[in-house]
Coordinates of C-alpha atoms in Angstrom, one line a residue:
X21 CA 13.0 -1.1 70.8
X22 CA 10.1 0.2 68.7
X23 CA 9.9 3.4 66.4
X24 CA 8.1 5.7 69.2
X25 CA 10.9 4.5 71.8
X26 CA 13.5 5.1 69.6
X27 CA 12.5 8.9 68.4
X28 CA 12.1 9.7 72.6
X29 CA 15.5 8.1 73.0
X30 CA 17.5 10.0 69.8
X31 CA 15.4 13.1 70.9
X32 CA 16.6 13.0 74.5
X33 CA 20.0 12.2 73.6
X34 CA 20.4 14.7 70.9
X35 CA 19.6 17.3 73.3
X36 CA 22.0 16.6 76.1
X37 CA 25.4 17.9 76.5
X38 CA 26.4 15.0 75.1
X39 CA 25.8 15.3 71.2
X40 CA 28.4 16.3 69.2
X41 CA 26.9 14.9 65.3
X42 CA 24.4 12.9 63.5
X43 CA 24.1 11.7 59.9
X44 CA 20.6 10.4 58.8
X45 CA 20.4 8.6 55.3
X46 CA 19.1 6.4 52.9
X47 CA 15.9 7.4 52.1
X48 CA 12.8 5.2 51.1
X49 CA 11.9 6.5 48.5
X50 CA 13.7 6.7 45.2
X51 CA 11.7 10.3 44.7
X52 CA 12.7 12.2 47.7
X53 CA 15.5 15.1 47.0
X54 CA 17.4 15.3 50.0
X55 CA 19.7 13.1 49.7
X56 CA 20.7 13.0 53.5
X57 CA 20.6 15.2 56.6
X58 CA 23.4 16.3 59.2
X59 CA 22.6 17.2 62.6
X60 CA 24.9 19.4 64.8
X61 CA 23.9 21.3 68.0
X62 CA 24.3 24.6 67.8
X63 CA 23.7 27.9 70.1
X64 CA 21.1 30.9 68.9
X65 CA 20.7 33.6 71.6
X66 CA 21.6 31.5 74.6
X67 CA 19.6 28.4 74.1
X68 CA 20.1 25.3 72.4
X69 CA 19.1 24.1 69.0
X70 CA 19.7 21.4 66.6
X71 CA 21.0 22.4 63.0
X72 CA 19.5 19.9 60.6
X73 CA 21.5 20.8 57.2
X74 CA 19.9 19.3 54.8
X75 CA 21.6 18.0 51.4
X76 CA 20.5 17.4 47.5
X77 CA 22.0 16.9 44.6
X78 CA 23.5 20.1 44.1
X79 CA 22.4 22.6 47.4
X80 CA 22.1 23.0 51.0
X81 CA 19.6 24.3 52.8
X82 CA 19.4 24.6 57.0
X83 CA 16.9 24.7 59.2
X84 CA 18.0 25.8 62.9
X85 CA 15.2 23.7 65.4
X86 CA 14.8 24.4 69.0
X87 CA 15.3 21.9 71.2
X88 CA 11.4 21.7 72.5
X89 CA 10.3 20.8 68.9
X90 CA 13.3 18.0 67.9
X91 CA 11.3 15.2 68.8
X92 CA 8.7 16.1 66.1
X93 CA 11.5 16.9 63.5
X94 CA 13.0 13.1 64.3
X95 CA 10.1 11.8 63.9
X96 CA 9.4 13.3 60.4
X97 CA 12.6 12.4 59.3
X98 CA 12.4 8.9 60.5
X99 CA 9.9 7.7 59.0
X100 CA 11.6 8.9 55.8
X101 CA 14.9 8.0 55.8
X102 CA 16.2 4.1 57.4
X103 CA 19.6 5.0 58.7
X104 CA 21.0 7.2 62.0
X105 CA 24.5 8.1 62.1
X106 CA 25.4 9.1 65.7
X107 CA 27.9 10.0 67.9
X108 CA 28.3 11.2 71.9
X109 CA 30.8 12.3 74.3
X110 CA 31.7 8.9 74.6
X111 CA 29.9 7.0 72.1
X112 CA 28.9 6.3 68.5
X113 CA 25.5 4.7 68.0
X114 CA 23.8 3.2 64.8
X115 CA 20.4 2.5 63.9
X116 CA 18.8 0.7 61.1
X117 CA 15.4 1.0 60.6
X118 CA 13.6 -1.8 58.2
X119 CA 10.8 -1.7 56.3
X120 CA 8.5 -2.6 58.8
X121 CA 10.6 0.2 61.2
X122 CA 11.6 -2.6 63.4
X123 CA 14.4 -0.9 64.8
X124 CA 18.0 -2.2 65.0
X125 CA 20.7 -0.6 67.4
X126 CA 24.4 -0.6 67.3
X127 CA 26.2 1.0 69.8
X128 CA 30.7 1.4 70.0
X129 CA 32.0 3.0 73.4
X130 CA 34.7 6.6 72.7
X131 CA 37.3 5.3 75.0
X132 CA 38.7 9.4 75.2
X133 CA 35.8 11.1 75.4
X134 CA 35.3 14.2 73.9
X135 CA 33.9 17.3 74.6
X136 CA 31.3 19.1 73.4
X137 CA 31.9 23.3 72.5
X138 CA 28.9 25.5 71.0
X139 CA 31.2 28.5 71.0
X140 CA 32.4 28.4 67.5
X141 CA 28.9 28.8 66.7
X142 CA 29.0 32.0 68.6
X143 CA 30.6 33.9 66.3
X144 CA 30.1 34.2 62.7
X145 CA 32.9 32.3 60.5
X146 CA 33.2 34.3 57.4
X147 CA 35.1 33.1 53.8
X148 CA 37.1 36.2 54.5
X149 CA 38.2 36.4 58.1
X150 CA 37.2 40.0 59.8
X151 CA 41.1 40.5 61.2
X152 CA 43.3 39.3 58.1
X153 CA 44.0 42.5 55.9
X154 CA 42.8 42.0 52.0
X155 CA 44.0 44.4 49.7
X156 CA 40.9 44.8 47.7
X157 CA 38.9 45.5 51.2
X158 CA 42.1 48.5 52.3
X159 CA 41.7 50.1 48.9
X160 CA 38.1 49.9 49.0
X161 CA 37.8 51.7 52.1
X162 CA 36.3 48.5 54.1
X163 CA 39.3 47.6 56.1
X164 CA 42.0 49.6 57.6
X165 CA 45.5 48.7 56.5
X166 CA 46.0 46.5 59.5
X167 CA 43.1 44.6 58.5
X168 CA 40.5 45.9 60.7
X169 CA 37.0 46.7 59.8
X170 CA 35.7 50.0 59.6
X171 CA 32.6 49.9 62.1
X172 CA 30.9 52.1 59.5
X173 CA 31.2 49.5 56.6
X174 CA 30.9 46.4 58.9
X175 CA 27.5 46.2 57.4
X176 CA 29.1 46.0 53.9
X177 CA 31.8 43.5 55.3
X178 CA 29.0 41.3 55.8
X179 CA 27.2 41.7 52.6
X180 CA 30.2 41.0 51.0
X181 CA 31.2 37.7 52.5
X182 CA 27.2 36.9 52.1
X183 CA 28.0 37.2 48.7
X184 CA 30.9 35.0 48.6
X185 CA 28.9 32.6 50.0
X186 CA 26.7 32.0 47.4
X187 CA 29.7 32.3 44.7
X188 CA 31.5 29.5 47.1
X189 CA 28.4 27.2 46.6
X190 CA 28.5 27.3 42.7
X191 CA 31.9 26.0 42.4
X192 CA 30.7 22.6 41.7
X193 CA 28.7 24.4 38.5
X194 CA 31.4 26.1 37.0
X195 CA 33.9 24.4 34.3
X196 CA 37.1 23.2 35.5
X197 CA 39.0 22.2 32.2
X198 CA 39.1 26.0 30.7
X199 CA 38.9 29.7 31.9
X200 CA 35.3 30.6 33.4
X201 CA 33.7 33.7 31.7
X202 CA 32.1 35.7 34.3
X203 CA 29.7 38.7 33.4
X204 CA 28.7 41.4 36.2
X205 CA 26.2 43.6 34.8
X206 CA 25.3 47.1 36.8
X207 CA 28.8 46.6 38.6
X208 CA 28.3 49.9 40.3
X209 CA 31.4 50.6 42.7
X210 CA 32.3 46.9 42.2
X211 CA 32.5 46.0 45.9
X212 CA 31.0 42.5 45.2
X213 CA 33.3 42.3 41.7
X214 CA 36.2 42.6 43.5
X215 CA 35.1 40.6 46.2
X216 CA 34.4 37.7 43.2
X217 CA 37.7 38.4 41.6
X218 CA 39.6 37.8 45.2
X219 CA 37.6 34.7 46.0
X220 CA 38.1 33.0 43.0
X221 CA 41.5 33.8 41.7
X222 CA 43.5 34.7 44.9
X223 CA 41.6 32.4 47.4
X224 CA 40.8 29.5 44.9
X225 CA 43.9 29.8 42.5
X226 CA 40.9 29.4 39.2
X227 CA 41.6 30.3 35.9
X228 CA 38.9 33.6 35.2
X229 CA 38.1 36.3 33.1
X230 CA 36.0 38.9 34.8
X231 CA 34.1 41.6 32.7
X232 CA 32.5 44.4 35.2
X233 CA 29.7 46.5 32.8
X234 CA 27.6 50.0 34.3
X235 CA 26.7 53.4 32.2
X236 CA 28.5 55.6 34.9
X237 CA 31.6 56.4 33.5
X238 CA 33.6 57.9 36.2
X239 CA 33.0 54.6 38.6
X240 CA 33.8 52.4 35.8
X241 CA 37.2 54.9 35.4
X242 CA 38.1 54.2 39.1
X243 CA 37.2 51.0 39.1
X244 CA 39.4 50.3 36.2
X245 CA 42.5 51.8 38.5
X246 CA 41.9 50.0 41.8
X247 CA 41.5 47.2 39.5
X248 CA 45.1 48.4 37.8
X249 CA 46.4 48.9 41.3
X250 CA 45.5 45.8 42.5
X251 CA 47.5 43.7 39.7
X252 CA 44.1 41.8 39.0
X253 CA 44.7 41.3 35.6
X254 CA 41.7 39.2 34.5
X255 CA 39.6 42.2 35.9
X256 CA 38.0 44.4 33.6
X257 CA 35.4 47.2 33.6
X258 CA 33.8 48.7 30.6
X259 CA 31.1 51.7 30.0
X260 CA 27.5 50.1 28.6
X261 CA 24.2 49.1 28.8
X262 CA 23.1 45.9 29.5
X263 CA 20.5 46.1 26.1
X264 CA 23.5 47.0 24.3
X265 CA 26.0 44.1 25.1
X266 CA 27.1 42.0 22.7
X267 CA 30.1 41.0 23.2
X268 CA 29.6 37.3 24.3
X269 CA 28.2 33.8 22.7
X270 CA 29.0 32.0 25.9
X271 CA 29.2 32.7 29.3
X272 CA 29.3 30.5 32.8
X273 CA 28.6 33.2 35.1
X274 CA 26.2 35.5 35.3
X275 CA 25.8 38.6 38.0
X276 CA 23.2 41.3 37.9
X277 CA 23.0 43.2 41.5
X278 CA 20.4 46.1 41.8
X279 CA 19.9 46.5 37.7
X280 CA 16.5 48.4 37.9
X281 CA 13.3 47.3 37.0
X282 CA 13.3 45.2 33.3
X283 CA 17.2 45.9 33.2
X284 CA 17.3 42.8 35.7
X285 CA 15.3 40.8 33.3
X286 CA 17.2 41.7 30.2
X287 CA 20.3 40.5 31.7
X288 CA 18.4 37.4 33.0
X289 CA 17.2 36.5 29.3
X290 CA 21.3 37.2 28.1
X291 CA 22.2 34.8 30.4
X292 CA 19.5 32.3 29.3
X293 CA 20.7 32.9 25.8
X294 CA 24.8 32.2 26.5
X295 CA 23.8 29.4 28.4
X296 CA 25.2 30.7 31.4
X297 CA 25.6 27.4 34.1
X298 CA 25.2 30.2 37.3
X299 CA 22.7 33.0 37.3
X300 CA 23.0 35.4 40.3
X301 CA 20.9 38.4 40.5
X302 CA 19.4 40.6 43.0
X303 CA 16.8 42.4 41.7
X304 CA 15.8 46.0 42.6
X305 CA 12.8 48.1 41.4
X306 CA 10.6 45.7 40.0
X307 CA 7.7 48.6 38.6
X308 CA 6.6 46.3 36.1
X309 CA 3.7 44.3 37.3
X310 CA 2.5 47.1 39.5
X311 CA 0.7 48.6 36.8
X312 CA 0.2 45.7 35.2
X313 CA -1.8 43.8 37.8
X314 CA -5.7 43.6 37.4
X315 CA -7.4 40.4 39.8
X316 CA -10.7 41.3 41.3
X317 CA -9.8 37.9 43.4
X318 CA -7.0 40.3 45.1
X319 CA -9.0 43.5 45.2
X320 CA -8.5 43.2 49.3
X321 CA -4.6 43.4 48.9
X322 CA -4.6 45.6 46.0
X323 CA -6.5 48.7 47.5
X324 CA -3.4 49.5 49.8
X325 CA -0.8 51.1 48.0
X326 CA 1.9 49.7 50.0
X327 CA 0.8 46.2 49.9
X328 CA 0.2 46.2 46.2
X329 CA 4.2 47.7 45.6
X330 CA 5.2 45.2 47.9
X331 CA 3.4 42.5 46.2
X332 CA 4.0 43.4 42.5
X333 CA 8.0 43.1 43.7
X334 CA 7.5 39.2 45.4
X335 CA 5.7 38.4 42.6
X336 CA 7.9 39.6 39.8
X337 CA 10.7 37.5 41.5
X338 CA 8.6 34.6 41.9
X339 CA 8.0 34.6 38.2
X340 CA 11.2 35.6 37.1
X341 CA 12.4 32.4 39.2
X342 CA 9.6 30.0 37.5
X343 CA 10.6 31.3 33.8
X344 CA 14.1 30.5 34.9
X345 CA 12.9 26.6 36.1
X346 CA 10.7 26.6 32.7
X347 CA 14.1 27.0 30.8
X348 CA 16.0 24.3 32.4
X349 CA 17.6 26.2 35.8
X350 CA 17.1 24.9 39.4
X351 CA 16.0 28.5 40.7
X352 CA 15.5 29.5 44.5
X353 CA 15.0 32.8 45.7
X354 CA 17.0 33.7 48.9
X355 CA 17.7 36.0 51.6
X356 CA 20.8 38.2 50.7
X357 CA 21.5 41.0 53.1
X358 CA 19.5 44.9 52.7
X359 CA 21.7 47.4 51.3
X360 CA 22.0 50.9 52.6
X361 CA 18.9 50.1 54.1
X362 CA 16.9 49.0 51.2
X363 CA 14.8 46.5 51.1
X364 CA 16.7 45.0 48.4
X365 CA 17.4 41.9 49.9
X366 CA 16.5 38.6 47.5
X367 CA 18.8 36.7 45.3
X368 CA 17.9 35.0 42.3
X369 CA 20.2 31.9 41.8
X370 CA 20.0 29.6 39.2
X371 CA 22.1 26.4 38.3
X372 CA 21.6 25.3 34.8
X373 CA 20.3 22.0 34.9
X374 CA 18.3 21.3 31.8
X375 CA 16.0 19.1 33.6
X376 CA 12.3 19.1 31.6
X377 CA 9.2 20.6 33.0
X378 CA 6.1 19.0 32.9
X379 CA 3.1 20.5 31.3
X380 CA 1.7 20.8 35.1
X381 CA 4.7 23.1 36.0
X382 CA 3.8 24.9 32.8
X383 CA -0.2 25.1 33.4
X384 CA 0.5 26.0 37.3
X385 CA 3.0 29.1 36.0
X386 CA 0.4 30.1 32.9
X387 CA -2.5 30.0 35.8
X388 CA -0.8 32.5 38.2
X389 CA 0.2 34.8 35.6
X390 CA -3.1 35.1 33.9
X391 CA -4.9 35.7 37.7
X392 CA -2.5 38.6 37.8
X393 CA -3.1 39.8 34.4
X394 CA 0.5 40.1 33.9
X395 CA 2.4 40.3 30.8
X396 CA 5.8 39.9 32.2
X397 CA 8.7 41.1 30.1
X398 CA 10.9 37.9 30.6
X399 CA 8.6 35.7 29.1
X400 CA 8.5 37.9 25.8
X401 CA 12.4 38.0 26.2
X402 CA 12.4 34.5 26.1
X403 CA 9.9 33.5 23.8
X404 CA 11.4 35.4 21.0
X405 CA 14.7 33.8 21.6
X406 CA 12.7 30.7 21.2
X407 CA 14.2 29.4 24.7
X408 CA 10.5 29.2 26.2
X409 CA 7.7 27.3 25.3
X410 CA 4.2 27.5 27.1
X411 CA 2.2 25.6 24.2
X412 CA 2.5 22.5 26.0

């Protein structure tokens, strides 16, 4: 069998009703990041696709490919990576690819054959199931007592467990030996506190401390009794400004959701500062740059109002992310879910990593920030905290 055979015959296969899994590994290259890639089929609006989940060191990321465009994505993949995990209805296959890609193929019969169900990727599995009644959800007015969603917060039921989906993937950051120090600054009503506190003390049985921080007294008051009511005892919610916190010379966690404008970026350079292992912040009113910005090579974008609010916001995020990589974080910025129908919708994480940057990754950030003009108020945070240096 040679390579262009065996990509029509994966891509055929893995596109039947027969498919059920695939693993493809060992890549050829020492350099590449993903480490290896699972395959599942999946259903999206009635029509089959594969669900290539692919895995580094420390993250997941999936891409969700229709079934017209797998052959392509095989073939990518295969001429990265020497090794195809399989299996079918009724069998398990196993290919090794050489260095030459002369294919070899292995293939074991499933004497009870097994069937192949797309439905549980009909509906959405949550970390917190949408019938089973949490008390933090009844007393925040999100579920009924019986443990029914309220159709007028299903929106927020969603957010929520969003949420705890990116808390769930930074387990493998946070210390195990010792209590985790958790810092949520601009708590607000606390739906996503509470929803931390729950996931990680109730659901996952860890030793926490949670500190909740926002200037509006009366919601840090309730807070403080649904927090009382609850029993959650590691829960606490104090009155203050982010500028004006000091309270802390370490912390592992660190949550900033909708802290307007530079308060998002003093809370990012706290976190720098206590060395916090998890950063996660969703940033909201980012009117720094705007005014800021002055790059005749953008004067097309920059003339429209709109576009140029728009475009100050991406690219405040895009360099709050790349100070965070400069200062030894692996930093993404992803899709969260719009609240009250903002368009507040991108998260900030950041895994502490200190893995170097190379005087390109400095020279590539110095570049885009001088086209822009901008003087951005993290990097002066930083700077005088002597955590960043752009001399190099």
């Amino acid at each position: 069998m040679q390579f262009e055979e065996l990509v029509d015959e994966l891509a055929r296969r893995m596109t039947d009703s027969s498919f059920i899994s695939g693993t493809i590994s060992q890549s050829r290259t020492k350099s590449d990041e993903v480490k290896r890639v699972k395959v599942k089929p999946i259903e999206l609006k009635g029509h089959l696709h594969l669900q290539f989940e692919y895995q580094f060191e420390r993250i997941l990321q999936h891409e969700n490919v229709p079934a017209s465009e797998v052959h392509g994505k095989l073939s990518e993949l295969l001429e990265r990576y020497k090794q195809v995990h399989a299996e079918f209805a009724d069998e398990k296959i196993h290919v090794q690819l050489s260095k030459k890609f002369k294919v070899m193929w292995k293939s074991d019969q499933i004497h009870s054959k097994k069937v192949v169900d797309l439905s549980h990727n009909r509906k959405k599995q949550y970390l917190l199931d949408d019938t089973t009644p949490y008390p933090f959800l009844i007393r925040l007015g999100v579920q009924s007592p019986d443990g029914k969603v309220k159709k007028q917060k299903y929106d927020k039921f969603r957010q929520i467990n969003r949420f705890i989906e990116f808390i769930d993937d930074s387990l493998t950051h946070l210390p195990k030996d010792r209590t985790i120090r958790i810092l949520d600054f601009g708590s607000g009503k606390s739906y996503l506190t509470f929803a931390l506190y729950h996931y990680l003390r109730i659901e996952k049985g860890l030793d926490i401390n949670v500190t909740g921080l926002d200037l509006k007294k009366e919601v840090i008051e309730e807070c403080r009794q649904i927090a009382q009511d609850l029993n959650y005892d590691n829960l606490e919610f104090l009155v203050g400004d982010i500028n004006d916190y000091n309270e802390e010379t370490a912390v592992d966690m660190v949550v900033t959701l909708h802290a307007c404008d530079v308060a998002t970026d003093m809370a990012l350079a706290r976190a720098v500062r206590w060395g916090a292992r998890v950063i996660l912040s969703v940033p909201c009113c980012q009117h720094e740059l705007f005014g800021q910005i002055q790059s005749p090579e953008l004067q097309v974008l920059l003339k429209h109002g709109l576009i140029k609010e728009r475009f100050s916001a991406l690219a405040t995020d895009s360099i709050r992310a790349e100070l965070l990589s400069l200062v030894g974080y692996e930093s993404q910025l992803l899709e969260f879910i719009d609240m009250e129908h903002t368009p507040k919708n991108i998260l900030i994480r950041a895994y502490r990593t200190e893995k170097r940057h190379s005087t390109e990754t400095i020279q590539q950030y110095k570049a885009f920030r001088d086209m822009l003009g901008a003087k951005p108020f993290l990097e002066k945070e930083l700077l005088q905290s002597n955590h960043l240096f752009l001399s190099e």
